[in-house]
Amino acid sequence: MGRATRVGASDASCCRPDIIQDGGPAAPAPLLALLTLSTTEHRVRPTGNLIFEESCQLKILQVCLVASCLCVASSVAQTASGAGSNTQEINAQNANNVCRVYFSTPKPGMGQQYEAGRKKHMQFHRDQKDTWTWNTYAIETGDNAGTYVTSSCGHAWKDFDEWEARMGKADTTDGATNLTPYVQGGRNGFYVYRSDMSLAPANQPPAPMTAVTIFVLHPGAGPDFIAAVKKVNDALNKQADWPKTSGWLQLVNGGEGPTFVLLNSRKNWADFAPLPKTTADVLNEAYGKELSDQIQKTIRDCTAHQYTEEAAYRADLGYMPGK
């Protein structure tokens, strides 16, 4: 559906490792994650405004940055937890964690018409006795504020063939009637909820609010980034009082990658207040400052851009089978 606009991208040097796996009282909802992965400047996600006439010096700087990411991360990868590191094991663990996510931005002044159309479209799913759950979120902060995200998670890849054969044509027709007239832009894509990278299990009930952090990585930096995140998880899992509510989504089709989305559930705005310890504090305690700094540097160096937003769960704009 709609193409979302750029959301608060920041330079890699501004990456905050303290927000990695930041906890919250309610479990994250995988569907929300797609919240912010698009931009009008770049095909699907903000990656910076580099000009093609960039100087040789800048090119060298970029190469050095990527090289630094690979070198620093090597020691992190070597010490990463062995559990779930095998590709086949990871694929099996996430085999039923695929999400389809739609982003829709209403035309100016047509937010109410869009919401009314979304409700009619969800009634269509109800009338068709659709077996899939569809959740909708409204982005409330950042450059994408005003965009709606509708997603369905917990599927295997083959499920999309079955759904398309059963619902696809009729769904497109109804969407063209009830949604398209009020939408100025949008996009859609496929994400996988990475259970092997997350503190919370997949398919948790939606939280009232979700803090979303999008990491757009340098090309080829995915393995080192994942290894570093897993080291963070190893440390946080040993903290009995740390909320195990965060989850990661990985964009697999429909945008620029590597892109990872960190979801942290929140009950309300008060729930955004900092925890007594930062992630950096936990890493220092678990690994000592030298390795802690190394893990955090890997995350920073592998990240080309990072941006955040908040999304509110809109139960009135969603659909659950049997309801």
Coordinates of N, CA, C and O in Angstrom, one line a residue, residues 104-270:
S104 N 0.3 2.8 4.9 CA -0.6 3.7 4.1 C -0.6 5.1 4.7 O -0.9 5.2 5.9
T105 N -0.4 6.1 3.9 CA -0.5 7.5 4.3 C -1.7 8.1 3.6 O -1.8 8.2 2.4
P106 N -2.7 8.5 4.4 CA -3.9 9.2 3.9 C -3.6 10.5 3.2 O -2.6 11.2 3.5
K107 N -4.4 10.9 2.3 CA -4.3 12.2 1.6 C -4.5 13.3 2.7 O -5.2 13.0 3.7
P108 N -4.0 14.4 2.5 CA -4.2 15.5 3.5 C -5.6 15.8 3.7 O -6.4 15.9 2.8
G109 N -6.0 15.8 5.0 CA -7.4 16.1 5.4 C -8.3 14.9 5.3 O -9.5 15.1 5.5
M110 N -7.8 13.7 4.9 CA -8.7 12.6 4.7 C -8.4 11.4 5.7 O -8.7 10.3 5.4
G111 N -7.9 11.8 6.8 CA -7.6 10.7 7.8 C -8.9 10.1 8.3 O -8.9 8.8 8.4
Q112 N -9.9 10.8 8.5 CA -11.2 10.2 9.0 C -11.8 9.3 7.9 O -12.3 8.2 8.2
Q113 N -11.7 9.8 6.6 CA -12.3 8.9 5.5 C -11.5 7.7 5.4 O -12.0 6.6 5.1
Y114 N -10.1 7.8 5.6 CA -9.3 6.6 5.5 C -9.7 5.6 6.6 O -9.8 4.4 6.4
E115 N -9.8 6.1 7.8 CA -10.2 5.2 8.9 C -11.5 4.5 8.7 O -11.7 3.3 9.0
A116 N -12.5 5.3 8.2 CA -13.8 4.7 7.9 C -13.7 3.6 6.8 O -14.3 2.5 6.9
G117 N -12.8 3.9 5.8 CA -12.6 2.9 4.8 C -11.9 1.7 5.3 O -12.2 0.5 4.9
R118 N -10.9 1.9 6.2 CA -10.2 0.7 6.8 C -11.2 -0.2 7.6 O -11.1 -1.4 7.5
K119 N -12.1 0.5 8.3 CA -13.1 -0.3 9.0 C -14.0 -1.1 8.1 O -14.3 -2.3 8.3
K120 N -14.4 -0.5 7.0 CA -15.2 -1.3 6.0 C -14.4 -2.4 5.4 O -14.9 -3.5 5.1
H121 N -13.1 -2.2 5.2 CA -12.3 -3.2 4.6 C -12.1 -4.4 5.6 O -12.1 -5.6 5.2
M122 N -12.0 -4.1 6.9 CA -11.9 -5.1 7.9 C -13.2 -5.9 8.0 O -13.2 -7.1 8.3
Q123 N -14.3 -5.2 7.7 CA -15.6 -5.9 7.7 C -15.7 -6.9 6.5 O -16.2 -8.0 6.6
F124 N -15.0 -6.5 5.4 CA -14.9 -7.4 4.3 C -14.2 -8.7 4.7 O -14.6 -9.8 4.4
H125 N -13.1 -8.6 5.5 CA -12.3 -9.7 6.0 C -13.2 -10.6 6.8 O -13.2 -11.8 6.8
R126 N -14.0 -9.9 7.6 CA -15.0 -10.6 8.5 C -16.0 -11.4 7.7 O -16.3 -12.6 8.0
D127 N -16.6 -10.7 6.7 CA -17.6 -11.4 5.8 C -17.0 -12.6 5.1 O -17.7 -13.5 4.8
Q128 N -15.7 -12.5 4.7 CA -15.1 -13.5 4.0 C -14.6 -14.7 4.9 O -14.0 -15.6 4.4
K129 N -14.8 -14.4 6.2 CA -14.3 -15.4 7.2 C -12.8 -15.7 7.0 O -12.3 -16.8 7.1
D130 N -12.1 -14.6 6.9 CA -10.6 -14.7 6.7 C -10.1 -15.3 8.0 O -10.5 -15.0 9.1
T131 N -9.1 -16.2 7.9 CA -8.5 -16.9 9.0 C -7.3 -16.2 9.6 O -6.7 -16.7 10.5
W132 N -6.9 -15.1 8.9 CA -5.7 -14.4 9.4 C -6.1 -13.2 10.3 O -7.1 -12.6 10.1
T133 N -5.2 -12.9 11.2 CA -5.4 -11.7 12.0 C -4.7 -10.6 11.4 O -3.5 -10.7 10.9
W134 N -5.3 -9.4 11.3 CA -4.7 -8.2 10.8 C -4.8 -7.1 11.9 O -5.9 -6.8 12.4
N135 N -3.6 -6.6 12.2 CA -3.5 -5.5 13.2 C -3.1 -4.2 12.6 O -2.3 -4.2 11.7
T136 N -3.7 -3.1 13.1 CA -3.3 -1.8 12.6 C -2.8 -0.9 13.7 O -3.2 -0.9 14.8
Y137 N -1.8 -0.1 13.3 CA -1.1 0.8 14.2 C -1.1 2.2 13.5 O -1.0 2.3 12.3
A138 N -1.1 3.2 14.3 CA -1.0 4.6 13.8 C 0.3 5.1 14.3 O 0.6 5.2 15.5
I139 N 1.2 5.6 13.4 CA 2.5 6.2 13.8 C 2.2 7.6 14.3 O 1.5 8.4 13.6
E140 N 2.7 7.9 15.5 CA 2.4 9.2 16.1 C 3.5 10.1 16.2 O 3.3 11.3 16.5
T141 N 4.8 9.7 16.0 CA 5.9 10.5 16.1 C 6.8 10.3 14.9 O 6.8 9.3 14.2
G142 N 7.7 11.3 14.7 CA 8.7 11.2 13.6 C 8.1 11.7 12.3 O 6.9 12.1 12.2
D143 N 8.9 11.6 11.2 CA 8.5 12.1 9.9 C 7.3 11.2 9.3 O 6.6 11.7 8.4
N144 N 7.1 10.0 9.8 CA 6.1 9.2 9.3 C 4.8 9.3 10.1 O 3.8 8.6 9.9
A145 N 4.7 10.3 11.0 CA 3.5 10.5 11.8 C 2.3 10.7 10.9 O 2.4 11.5 9.9
G146 N 1.2 10.0 11.2 CA 0.1 10.1 10.3 C -0.1 8.9 9.4 O -1.1 8.7 8.7
T147 N 1.0 8.1 9.3 CA 0.9 6.9 8.5 C 0.4 5.7 9.3 O 0.6 5.6 10.5
Y148 N -0.4 4.8 8.7 CA -1.0 3.7 9.3 C -0.2 2.4 8.9 O 0.1 2.3 7.7
V149 N 0.0 1.5 9.8 CA 0.6 0.2 9.5 C -0.3 -0.9 9.8 O -0.8 -1.1 10.9
T150 N -0.6 -1.7 8.8 CA -1.5 -2.9 8.9 C -0.7 -4.1 8.6 O 0.0 -4.2 7.5
S151 N -0.7 -5.1 9.5 CA 0.2 -6.3 9.2 C -0.5 -7.6 9.7 O -1.4 -7.6 10.6
S152 N 0.0 -8.7 9.2 CA -0.4 -10.0 9.6 C 0.9 -10.8 9.8 O 1.7 -10.9 8.9
C153 N 1.0 -11.4 11.0 CA 2.3 -12.2 11.3 C 2.0 -13.6 11.6 O 0.8 -14.0 11.7
G154 N 3.1 -14.3 11.8 CA 3.0 -15.7 12.3 C 2.7 -16.7 11.1 O 2.0 -17.7 11.3
H155 N 3.3 -16.5 10.0 CA 3.0 -17.3 8.8 C 4.3 -17.9 8.2 O 5.4 -17.4 8.4
A156 N 4.1 -19.1 7.5 CA 5.1 -19.6 6.7 C 5.0 -19.0 5.3 O 4.0 -18.5 4.9
W157 N 6.1 -19.1 4.6 CA 6.1 -18.5 3.2 C 5.0 -19.1 2.4 O 4.3 -18.4 1.6
K158 N 4.8 -20.4 2.5 CA 3.8 -21.1 1.6 C 2.4 -20.6 1.9 O 1.5 -20.7 1.1
D159 N 2.2 -20.1 3.2 CA 0.8 -19.6 3.5 C 0.4 -18.4 2.7 O -0.8 -18.3 2.4
F160 N 1.3 -17.7 2.2 CA 0.9 -16.5 1.3 C 0.4 -16.9 0.0 O -0.5 -16.2 -0.6
D161 N 0.8 -18.1 -0.5 CA 0.3 -18.6 -1.8 C -1.2 -19.0 -1.6 O -2.1 -18.7 -2.4
E162 N -1.4 -19.7 -0.5 CA -2.8 -20.2 -0.2 C -3.7 -19.0 0.1 O -4.8 -19.0 -0.5
W163 N -3.3 -18.0 0.8 CA -4.1 -16.8 1.1 C -4.4 -16.0 -0.2 O -5.5 -15.6 -0.4
E164 N -3.4 -15.9 -1.0 CA -3.6 -15.1 -2.3 C -4.6 -15.8 -3.2 O -5.4 -15.2 -3.8
A165 N -4.5 -17.2 -3.2 CA -5.5 -17.9 -4.1 C -6.9 -17.8 -3.5 O -7.9 -17.7 -4.3
R166 N -7.0 -17.7 -2.2 CA -8.3 -17.7 -1.6 C -8.9 -16.3 -1.4 O -10.1 -16.1 -1.6
M167 N -8.0 -15.3 -1.2 CA -8.5 -14.0 -0.8 C -8.0 -12.9 -1.7 O -8.6 -11.8 -1.7
G168 N -6.9 -13.1 -2.4 CA -6.2 -12.0 -3.0 C -7.0 -11.1 -4.0 O -7.0 -9.9 -3.8
K169 N -7.7 -11.7 -4.9 CA -8.4 -10.9 -5.9 C -9.5 -10.1 -5.3 O -9.6 -8.9 -5.5
A170 N -10.3 -10.7 -4.4 CA -11.4 -10.0 -3.8 C -10.8 -8.9 -2.8 O -11.4 -7.8 -2.7
D171 N -9.7 -9.2 -2.2 CA -9.2 -8.2 -1.2 C -8.7 -7.0 -2.0 O -8.9 -5.9 -1.5
T172 N -8.0 -7.2 -3.1 CA -7.6 -6.1 -3.9 C -8.7 -5.2 -4.4 O -8.7 -4.0 -4.4
T173 N -9.8 -5.9 -4.8 CA -11.0 -5.2 -5.3 C -11.6 -4.3 -4.2 O -12.0 -3.1 -4.4
D174 N -11.8 -4.9 -3.0 CA -12.4 -4.2 -1.9 C -11.5 -3.0 -1.5 O -12.0 -1.9 -1.2
G175 N -10.2 -3.3 -1.4 CA -9.3 -2.2 -1.1 C -9.3 -1.0 -2.0 O -9.2 0.1 -1.6
A176 N -9.5 -1.3 -3.3 CA -9.5 -0.3 -4.3 C -10.8 0.6 -4.1 O -10.8 1.8 -4.4
T177 N -11.8 0.0 -3.6 CA -13.1 0.8 -3.3 C -13.0 1.5 -2.0 O -13.4 2.7 -1.9
N178 N -12.6 0.9 -0.9 CA -12.7 1.5 0.4 C -11.4 2.2 0.9 O -11.5 3.0 1.9
L179 N -10.3 1.9 0.3 CA -9.0 2.5 0.8 C -8.3 3.4 -0.2 O -7.9 4.6 0.2
T180 N -8.2 3.0 -1.4 CA -7.4 3.7 -2.4 C -7.8 5.1 -2.6 O -6.9 6.0 -2.7
P181 N -9.1 5.5 -2.6 CA -9.5 6.9 -2.9 C -8.9 7.8 -1.8 O -8.9 9.0 -2.1
Y182 N -8.5 7.3 -0.6 CA -8.1 8.2 0.5 C -6.6 8.1 0.8 O -6.2 8.8 1.7
V183 N -5.9 7.4 0.0 CA -4.5 7.2 0.2 C -3.6 7.9 -0.8 O -3.8 7.8 -2.0
Q184 N -2.7 8.7 -0.3 CA -1.8 9.4 -1.2 C -0.5 8.6 -1.5 O 0.2 8.9 -2.5
G185 N -0.2 7.6 -0.7 CA 1.0 6.9 -0.9 C 1.2 5.7 0.1 O 0.5 5.7 1.1
G186 N 2.0 4.7 -0.3 CA 2.2 3.6 0.6 C 3.2 2.6 0.0 O 3.7 2.8 -1.0
R187 N 3.4 1.6 0.8 CA 4.3 0.5 0.4 C 4.0 -0.7 1.2 O 3.2 -0.6 2.2
N188 N 4.5 -1.9 0.8 CA 4.3 -3.1 1.6 C 5.6 -3.9 1.5 O 6.3 -3.8 0.5
G189 N 5.7 -4.8 2.4 CA 6.9 -5.7 2.4 C 6.8 -6.9 3.3 O 5.8 -7.0 4.0
F190 N 7.8 -7.7 3.3 CA 7.8 -8.9 4.1 C 8.9 -8.8 5.1 O 10.0 -8.5 4.8
Y191 N 8.6 -9.1 6.3 CA 9.5 -9.1 7.4 C 9.5 -10.5 8.1 O 8.4 -11.2 8.1
V192 N 10.6 -10.8 8.8 CA 10.6 -12.1 9.6 C 10.9 -11.7 11.0 O 11.9 -10.9 11.3
Y193 N 10.1 -12.1 11.9 CA 10.4 -11.9 13.3 C 11.5 -12.9 13.7 O 11.3 -14.1 13.7
R194 N 12.6 -12.3 14.1 CA 13.8 -13.1 14.4 C 13.8 -13.5 15.9 O 14.3 -12.9 16.8
S195 N 13.2 -14.7 16.1 CA 13.1 -15.2 17.5 C 14.5 -15.5 18.1 O 14.7 -15.4 19.3
D196 N 15.4 -15.8 17.2 CA 16.8 -16.0 17.7 C 17.5 -14.8 18.1 O 18.5 -14.9 18.8
M197 N 17.0 -13.6 17.8 CA 17.6 -12.3 18.2 C 16.7 -11.6 19.3 O 17.1 -10.6 19.8
S198 N 15.6 -12.2 19.6 CA 14.6 -11.5 20.5 C 14.5 -12.0 21.9 O 14.8 -13.2 22.1
L199 N 14.2 -11.1 22.8 CA 14.0 -11.5 24.2 C 12.5 -12.0 24.4 O 12.3 -12.8 25.3
A200 N 11.6 -11.5 23.6 CA 10.2 -11.9 23.7 C 9.9 -12.9 22.6 O 10.4 -12.9 21.5
P201 N 9.0 -13.9 22.9 CA 8.6 -14.9 21.8 C 7.7 -14.2 20.8 O 7.2 -13.1 21.0
A202 N 7.6 -14.8 19.6 CA 6.8 -14.3 18.5 C 5.3 -14.3 18.9 O 4.9 -15.0 19.7
N203 N 4.6 -13.5 18.1 CA 3.1 -13.5 18.2 C 2.5 -13.2 19.6 O 1.6 -13.8 20.0
Q204 N 3.1 -12.2 20.2 CA 2.6 -11.7 21.5 C 1.3 -10.8 21.2 O 1.2 -10.2 20.1
P205 N 0.4 -10.7 22.2 CA -0.7 -9.8 22.0 C -0.2 -8.3 21.8 O 0.9 -8.0 22.4
P206 N -0.8 -7.5 21.0 CA -0.4 -6.1 20.8 C -0.3 -5.3 22.1 O -1.2 -5.4 22.9
A207 N 0.7 -4.5 22.2 CA 0.8 -3.6 23.4 C 0.1 -2.3 23.0 O 0.0 -2.0 21.8
P208 N -0.3 -1.5 23.9 CA -1.0 -0.2 23.6 C -0.1 0.7 22.8 O -0.6 1.4 21.9
M209 N 1.2 0.7 23.1 CA 2.1 1.5 22.3 C 3.4 0.7 22.1 O 3.7 -0.2 22.8
T210 N 4.1 1.1 21.0 CA 5.3 0.4 20.7 C 6.4 1.4 20.3 O 6.2 2.3 19.5
A211 N 7.5 1.3 21.0 CA 8.7 2.2 20.6 C 9.5 1.4 19.5 O 9.8 0.2 19.7
V212 N 9.6 2.0 18.4 CA 10.2 1.4 17.2 C 11.6 2.1 16.9 O 11.6 3.3 16.8
T213 N 12.6 1.2 16.7 CA 13.9 1.8 16.3 C 14.4 1.0 15.1 O 14.4 -0.2 15.1
I214 N 14.6 1.7 14.0 CA 15.0 1.1 12.7 C 16.5 1.3 12.5 O 17.0 2.4 12.7
F215 N 17.2 0.2 12.2 CA 18.6 0.2 11.9 C 18.8 -0.2 10.5 O 18.5 -1.3 10.1
V216 N 19.3 0.7 9.7 CA 19.7 0.5 8.3 C 21.2 0.3 8.3 O 21.9 1.2 8.7
L217 N 21.6 -0.9 7.9 CA 23.1 -1.2 8.1 C 23.8 -1.0 6.8 O 23.3 -0.8 5.7
H218 N 25.2 -1.0 6.9 CA 26.0 -0.9 5.8 C 25.9 -2.3 5.0 O 25.7 -3.3 5.7
P219 N 26.1 -2.3 3.7 CA 26.1 -3.6 3.0 C 27.1 -4.6 3.6 O 28.2 -4.2 3.9
G220 N 26.6 -5.8 3.8 CA 27.5 -6.9 4.3 C 27.7 -6.9 5.8 O 28.4 -7.8 6.3
A221 N 27.1 -5.9 6.5 CA 27.3 -5.8 8.0 C 26.3 -6.7 8.8 O 26.4 -6.7 10.0
G222 N 25.4 -7.3 8.1 CA 24.3 -8.1 8.8 C 24.9 -9.1 9.8 O 24.5 -9.1 11.0
P223 N 25.8 -10.0 9.4 CA 26.2 -11.1 10.3 C 26.9 -10.5 11.6 O 26.7 -11.0 12.7
D224 N 27.7 -9.5 11.4 CA 28.4 -8.9 12.6 C 27.4 -8.2 13.5 O 27.5 -8.3 14.7
F225 N 26.4 -7.5 12.9 CA 25.4 -6.9 13.7 C 24.6 -7.9 14.5 O 24.3 -7.7 15.7
I226 N 24.2 -9.0 13.9 CA 23.4 -10.0 14.5 C 24.2 -10.6 15.7 O 23.7 -10.9 16.8
A227 N 25.5 -10.9 15.4 CA 26.3 -11.5 16.5 C 26.4 -10.6 17.7 O 26.3 -11.0 18.8
A228 N 26.5 -9.3 17.4 CA 26.6 -8.3 18.5 C 25.3 -8.3 19.3 O 25.3 -8.2 20.5
V229 N 24.2 -8.3 18.6 CA 22.8 -8.2 19.3 C 22.7 -9.5 20.1 O 22.1 -9.4 21.3
K230 N 23.1 -10.6 19.7 CA 23.0 -11.9 20.4 C 23.9 -11.8 21.7 O 23.5 -12.4 22.7
K231 N 25.0 -11.2 21.6 CA 25.8 -11.0 22.8 C 25.1 -10.1 23.8 O 25.2 -10.3 25.0
V232 N 24.4 -9.1 23.3 CA 23.6 -8.2 24.2 C 22.5 -9.1 24.9 O 22.3 -9.0 26.1
N233 N 21.9 -9.9 24.1 CA 20.8 -10.8 24.6 C 21.3 -11.7 25.7 O 20.7 -11.9 26.8
D234 N 22.5 -12.2 25.5 CA 23.1 -13.2 26.5 C 23.3 -12.5 27.8 O 23.0 -13.1 28.9
A235 N 23.7 -11.2 27.8 CA 23.9 -10.4 29.0 C 22.5 -10.1 29.7 O 22.4 -10.2 30.9
L236 N 21.6 -9.6 28.9 CA 20.3 -9.2 29.4 C 19.5 -10.4 30.0 O 18.8 -10.2 30.9
N237 N 19.6 -11.5 29.4 CA 18.9 -12.7 29.8 C 19.3 -13.1 31.2 O 18.6 -13.7 32.0
K238 N 20.5 -12.7 31.6 CA 21.0 -13.0 33.0 C 20.6 -12.0 34.0 O 20.8 -12.2 35.2
Q239 N 19.9 -11.0 33.6 CA 19.4 -9.9 34.5 C 18.0 -10.3 34.9 O 17.0 -10.2 34.1
A240 N 17.8 -10.8 36.1 CA 16.4 -11.3 36.5 C 15.4 -10.2 36.4 O 14.2 -10.5 36.1
D241 N 15.7 -8.9 36.7 CA 14.7 -7.9 36.7 C 14.7 -7.1 35.4 O 14.0 -6.1 35.3
W242 N 15.3 -7.6 34.3 CA 15.3 -6.8 33.1 C 14.1 -7.3 32.3 O 13.9 -8.5 32.1
P243 N 13.2 -6.4 31.8 CA 12.0 -6.8 31.1 C 12.4 -7.6 29.8 O 13.1 -7.0 29.0
K244 N 11.9 -8.8 29.6 CA 12.2 -9.6 28.4 C 11.0 -9.3 27.4 O 10.3 -10.3 27.1
T245 N 10.9 -8.1 26.9 CA 9.8 -7.8 26.1 C 10.1 -7.2 24.7 O 9.2 -6.9 23.9
S246 N 11.4 -7.2 24.4 CA 11.8 -6.7 23.1 C 11.9 -7.7 22.0 O 12.2 -8.9 22.3
G247 N 11.7 -7.3 20.7 CA 11.8 -8.2 19.6 C 12.4 -7.6 18.4 O 12.3 -6.3 18.2
W248 N 12.9 -8.4 17.5 CA 13.5 -7.9 16.3 C 12.8 -8.4 15.1 O 12.5 -9.6 15.0
L249 N 12.6 -7.5 14.1 CA 12.2 -7.9 12.8 C 13.3 -7.6 11.8 O 14.0 -6.6 11.9
Q250 N 13.4 -8.5 10.7 CA 14.3 -8.2 9.7 C 13.5 -8.1 8.4 O 12.7 -9.0 8.0
L251 N 13.8 -7.1 7.6 CA 13.2 -6.9 6.3 C 13.8 -7.9 5.4 O 15.1 -8.0 5.2
V252 N 13.0 -8.7 4.7 CA 13.5 -9.7 3.8 C 13.1 -9.4 2.3 O 13.7 -10.0 1.4
N253 N 12.1 -8.6 2.1 CA 11.6 -8.3 0.7 C 10.8 -7.1 0.8 O 9.9 -7.0 1.6
G254 N 11.1 -6.1 -0.1 CA 10.2 -5.0 -0.2 C 10.9 -3.7 0.2 O 10.3 -2.7 0.6
G255 N 12.2 -3.7 0.2 CA 12.9 -2.4 0.6 C 14.4 -2.6 0.6 O 14.9 -3.6 0.2
E256 N 15.1 -1.6 1.0 CA 16.5 -1.6 1.1 C 17.1 -2.3 2.3 O 16.5 -2.0 3.4
G257 N 18.0 -3.1 2.2 CA 18.6 -3.8 3.3 C 20.1 -3.8 3.3 O 20.7 -3.3 2.3
P258 N 20.7 -4.3 4.3 CA 20.1 -4.9 5.5 C 19.4 -3.9 6.4 O 19.9 -2.9 6.7
T259 N 18.1 -4.3 6.8 CA 17.4 -3.4 7.7 C 16.8 -4.3 8.8 O 16.2 -5.3 8.5
F260 N 17.0 -3.8 10.0 CA 16.5 -4.5 11.2 C 15.6 -3.5 12.0 O 16.0 -2.4 12.1
V261 N 14.5 -4.0 12.6 CA 13.6 -3.2 13.4 C 13.5 -3.7 14.8 O 13.1 -4.9 15.0
L262 N 13.8 -2.9 15.8 CA 13.7 -3.3 17.2 C 12.4 -2.7 17.7 O 12.1 -1.5 17.6
L263 N 11.6 -3.6 18.3 CA 10.3 -3.3 18.9 C 10.4 -3.4 20.4 O 10.8 -4.4 20.9
N264 N 9.9 -2.3 21.1 CA 9.8 -2.4 22.5 C 8.4 -2.0 22.9 O 8.0 -0.9 22.6
S265 N 7.7 -2.8 23.6 CA 6.3 -2.6 24.0 C 6.3 -1.6 25.2 O 7.1 -1.5 26.1
R266 N 5.2 -0.7 25.2 CA 5.0 0.3 26.2 C 3.5 0.3 26.6 O 2.7 0.2 25.7
K267 N 3.3 0.5 27.9 CA 1.9 0.6 28.3 C 1.3 2.0 28.1 O 0.1 2.2 27.8
N268 N 2.2 3.0 28.2 CA 1.8 4.4 28.1 C 3.1 5.2 28.0 O 4.2 4.7 27.9
W269 N 3.0 6.6 27.9 CA 4.1 7.4 27.8 C 5.1 7.3 29.0 O 6.3 7.4 28.9
A270 N 4.5 7.2 30.2 CA 5.3 7.1 31.4 C 6.3 5.9 31.3 O 7.4 5.9 31.9

